Amino acid sequence: MPRARAGTPGRERPYRLVCVADLNPIKDHDTLLRALAMAGEQRLPIELDLVGTDVLGGRTAALAASLRLPVRTHGFVPSDELPLLLQRADLHVLASRHDAGPVAVLEAAACGLATVGTLVGHVADLAAARPPGAVAVRPGHDRALGAAIIAALRDAERRGALAEVARRFAVDHDRHHTVDAFEGLYRRLSASS
Protein backbone atom coordinates (compact mmCIF):
# COMPACT_ATOMS: atom_id res chain seq x y z
CA MET A 1 0.00 0.00 0.00
CA PRO A 2 1.41 3.45 -0.88
CA ARG A 3 2.29 5.56 2.08
CA ALA A 4 -0.14 8.33 2.87
CA ARG A 5 0.78 11.78 1.65
CA ALA A 6 -0.55 15.09 2.83
CA GLY A 7 -3.38 16.45 0.75
CA THR A 8 -5.86 18.06 3.05
CA PRO A 9 -7.19 21.59 2.74
CA GLY A 10 -5.29 24.15 4.78
CA ARG A 11 -2.03 22.25 4.51
CA GLU A 12 1.07 24.12 5.56
CA ARG A 13 3.47 23.01 2.83
CA PRO A 14 3.15 23.23 -0.96
CA TYR A 15 2.33 20.15 -2.98
CA ARG A 16 5.50 18.59 -4.36
CA LEU A 17 5.38 17.44 -7.94
CA VAL A 18 8.15 15.62 -9.76
CA CYS A 19 8.77 15.17 -13.46
CA VAL A 20 11.44 12.67 -14.46
CA ALA A 21 12.15 13.32 -18.14
CA ASP A 22 15.08 14.81 -20.00
CA LEU A 23 14.41 18.43 -20.88
CA ASN A 24 13.86 18.17 -24.63
CA PRO A 25 11.06 19.06 -27.08
CA ILE A 26 9.50 15.57 -27.07
CA LYS A 27 8.95 15.65 -23.29
CA ASP A 28 7.15 19.01 -23.74
CA HIS A 29 7.97 20.69 -20.45
CA ASP A 30 6.53 23.93 -21.89
CA THR A 31 3.04 22.41 -21.82
CA LEU A 32 3.68 21.07 -18.32
CA LEU A 33 4.77 24.46 -17.01
CA ARG A 34 1.80 26.24 -18.57
CA ALA A 35 -0.45 23.58 -16.99
CA LEU A 36 1.12 24.17 -13.59
CA ALA A 37 0.63 27.91 -13.92
CA MET A 38 -3.09 27.15 -13.56
CA ALA A 39 -2.42 25.99 -9.99
CA GLY A 40 -1.01 29.41 -9.21
CA GLU A 41 -4.10 31.04 -10.71
CA GLN A 42 -6.17 29.00 -8.24
CA ARG A 43 -3.81 29.74 -5.34
CA LEU A 44 -2.88 26.08 -5.06
CA PRO A 45 0.68 26.02 -3.68
CA ILE A 46 3.02 23.74 -5.65
CA GLU A 47 6.72 23.07 -6.11
CA LEU A 48 8.14 21.13 -9.05
CA ASP A 49 11.28 19.01 -9.17
CA LEU A 50 12.56 18.51 -12.72
CA VAL A 51 14.87 15.54 -13.10
CA GLY A 52 16.69 15.02 -16.39
CA THR A 53 19.44 16.24 -18.63
CA ASP A 54 18.76 19.69 -20.12
CA VAL A 55 19.42 19.76 -23.88
CA LEU A 56 17.53 23.05 -24.31
CA GLY A 57 20.16 25.34 -22.83
CA GLY A 58 18.13 26.52 -19.85
CA ARG A 59 15.00 27.42 -21.83
CA THR A 60 12.75 25.39 -19.51
CA ALA A 61 14.11 27.08 -16.38
CA ALA A 62 13.64 30.49 -18.04
CA LEU A 63 10.01 29.70 -18.86
CA ALA A 64 9.42 28.54 -15.27
CA ALA A 65 10.90 31.80 -13.99
CA SER A 66 8.75 33.88 -16.36
CA LEU A 67 5.65 32.01 -15.11
CA ARG A 68 6.83 32.50 -11.51
CA LEU A 69 6.75 28.77 -10.83
CA PRO A 70 8.87 27.34 -8.02
CA VAL A 71 10.94 24.81 -9.94
CA ARG A 72 14.09 22.98 -8.88
CA THR A 73 16.15 21.45 -11.68
CA HIS A 74 18.26 18.48 -10.67
CA GLY A 75 19.82 17.41 -13.95
CA PHE A 76 20.68 13.74 -14.23
CA VAL A 77 19.94 11.77 -11.05
CA PRO A 78 21.33 8.22 -10.69
CA SER A 79 18.69 5.48 -10.46
CA ASP A 80 19.58 4.61 -6.88
CA GLU A 81 18.97 8.22 -5.77
CA LEU A 82 15.71 8.75 -7.68
CA PRO A 83 13.43 7.02 -5.13
CA LEU A 84 14.30 9.69 -2.56
CA LEU A 85 12.83 12.41 -4.79
CA LEU A 86 9.83 10.30 -5.76
CA GLN A 87 8.97 9.33 -2.19
CA ARG A 88 8.93 12.99 -1.07
CA ALA A 89 6.51 13.97 -3.84
CA ASP A 90 2.72 14.15 -3.88
CA LEU A 91 2.38 13.52 -7.62
CA HIS A 92 4.43 12.47 -10.65
CA VAL A 93 3.69 14.50 -13.79
CA LEU A 94 4.64 13.95 -17.42
CA ALA A 95 3.72 15.91 -20.57
CA SER A 96 5.40 13.87 -23.34
CA ARG A 97 4.17 14.35 -26.89
CA HIS A 98 4.94 10.68 -27.56
CA ASP A 99 6.66 7.98 -25.55
CA ALA A 100 6.71 4.20 -25.97
CA GLY A 101 7.07 3.24 -22.32
CA PRO A 102 8.42 5.88 -19.96
CA VAL A 103 10.26 4.00 -17.22
CA ALA A 104 9.79 6.98 -14.89
CA VAL A 105 6.08 6.12 -14.67
CA LEU A 106 6.95 2.64 -13.40
CA GLU A 107 9.59 4.04 -11.03
CA ALA A 108 7.03 6.46 -9.60
CA ALA A 109 4.49 3.63 -9.29
CA ALA A 110 7.01 1.43 -7.48
CA CYS A 111 7.45 4.27 -4.97
CA GLY A 112 3.68 4.52 -4.40
CA LEU A 113 3.28 7.71 -6.42
CA ALA A 114 0.42 8.40 -8.82
CA THR A 115 1.01 9.91 -12.27
CA VAL A 116 -0.96 12.54 -14.15
CA GLY A 117 0.28 12.96 -17.68
CA THR A 118 -0.38 12.70 -21.35
CA LEU A 119 -1.95 9.80 -23.19
CA VAL A 120 1.31 8.03 -24.10
CA GLY A 121 3.05 4.77 -23.17
CA HIS A 122 2.53 3.52 -19.63
CA VAL A 123 0.45 6.58 -18.71
CA ALA A 124 -2.08 5.57 -21.38
CA ASP A 125 -1.92 1.92 -20.27
CA LEU A 126 -2.57 2.83 -16.65
CA ALA A 127 -5.31 5.34 -17.47
CA ALA A 128 -7.13 2.65 -19.48
CA ALA A 129 -6.93 0.08 -16.67
CA ARG A 130 -10.07 -0.68 -14.68
CA PRO A 131 -9.85 0.71 -12.09
CA PRO A 132 -7.48 3.34 -13.50
CA GLY A 133 -3.90 3.68 -12.31
CA ALA A 134 -3.15 7.12 -13.80
CA VAL A 135 -4.87 10.15 -15.29
CA ALA A 136 -4.10 10.98 -18.91
CA VAL A 137 -5.01 13.82 -21.26
CA ARG A 138 -4.14 14.40 -24.90
CA PRO A 139 -0.60 15.67 -25.53
CA GLY A 140 -0.14 19.41 -25.96
CA HIS A 141 -3.28 20.41 -24.03
CA ASP A 142 -2.02 22.53 -21.14
CA ARG A 143 -5.48 23.49 -19.83
CA ALA A 144 -6.64 19.85 -19.68
CA LEU A 145 -3.38 18.77 -18.07
CA GLY A 146 -3.57 21.58 -15.53
CA ALA A 147 -7.15 20.72 -14.63
CA ALA A 148 -6.23 17.04 -14.20
CA ILE A 149 -3.25 17.88 -11.99
CA ILE A 150 -5.29 20.25 -9.83
CA ALA A 151 -8.09 17.68 -9.44
CA ALA A 152 -5.59 15.00 -8.40
CA LEU A 153 -3.86 17.27 -5.90
CA ARG A 154 -7.18 18.17 -4.29
CA ASP A 155 -8.15 14.49 -3.83
CA ALA A 156 -5.61 12.58 -1.73
CA GLU A 157 -7.84 9.49 -1.61
CA ARG A 158 -8.00 9.32 -5.41
CA ARG A 159 -4.22 9.79 -5.68
CA GLY A 160 -3.77 6.89 -3.29
CA ALA A 161 -6.12 4.65 -5.28
CA LEU A 162 -4.35 5.52 -8.56
CA ALA A 163 -0.98 4.88 -6.95
CA GLU A 164 -2.03 1.45 -5.67
CA VAL A 165 -3.22 0.30 -9.10
CA ALA A 166 -0.03 1.68 -10.66
CA ARG A 167 2.14 -0.06 -8.04
CA ARG A 168 0.51 -3.41 -8.81
CA PHE A 169 1.04 -2.79 -12.54
CA ALA A 170 4.73 -2.02 -11.95
CA VAL A 171 5.17 -5.19 -9.87
CA ASP A 172 3.36 -7.29 -12.50
CA HIS A 173 5.43 -5.77 -15.34
CA ASP A 174 8.88 -6.20 -13.85
CA ARG A 175 11.99 -7.35 -15.73
CA HIS A 176 10.95 -11.01 -15.45
CA HIS A 177 7.62 -10.26 -17.11
CA THR A 178 9.41 -8.36 -19.89
CA VAL A 179 11.95 -11.15 -20.50
CA ASP A 180 9.17 -13.76 -20.58
CA ALA A 181 7.14 -11.66 -23.02
CA PHE A 182 10.09 -11.22 -25.40
CA GLU A 183 11.05 -14.89 -25.20
CA GLY A 184 7.46 -15.87 -26.03
CA LEU A 185 7.43 -13.47 -28.97
CA TYR A 186 10.73 -14.82 -30.30
CA ARG A 187 9.48 -18.43 -29.97
CA ARG A 188 6.29 -17.60 -31.90
CA LEU A 189 8.25 -15.79 -34.62
CA SER A 190 10.75 -18.66 -34.90
CA ALA A 191 7.97 -21.22 -35.14
CA SER A 192 6.20 -19.29 -37.90
CA SER A 193 9.28 -18.87 -40.14
Short mmCIF file of C-alpha atoms in Angstrom, two decimals, residues 4 11 22 82 109 134 158 166-167 169-170 178 189:
data_model
loop_
_atom_site.label_atom_id
_atom_site.label_comp_id
_atom_site.label_asym_id
_atom_site.label_seq_id
_atom_site.Cartn_x
_atom_site.Cartn_y
_atom_site.Cartn_z
CA ALA A 4 -0.14 8.33 2.87
CA ARG A 11 -2.03 22.25 4.51
CA ASP A 22 15.08 14.81 -20.00
CA LEU A 82 15.71 8.75 -7.68
CA ALA A 109 4.49 3.63 -9.29
CA ALA A 134 -3.15 7.12 -13.80
CA ARG A 158 -8.00 9.32 -5.41
CA ALA A 166 -0.03 1.68 -10.66
CA ARG A 167 2.14 -0.06 -8.04
CA PHE A 169 1.04 -2.79 -12.54
CA ALA A 170 4.73 -2.02 -11.95
CA THR A 178 9.41 -8.36 -19.89
CA LEU A 189 8.25 -15.79 -34.62
#
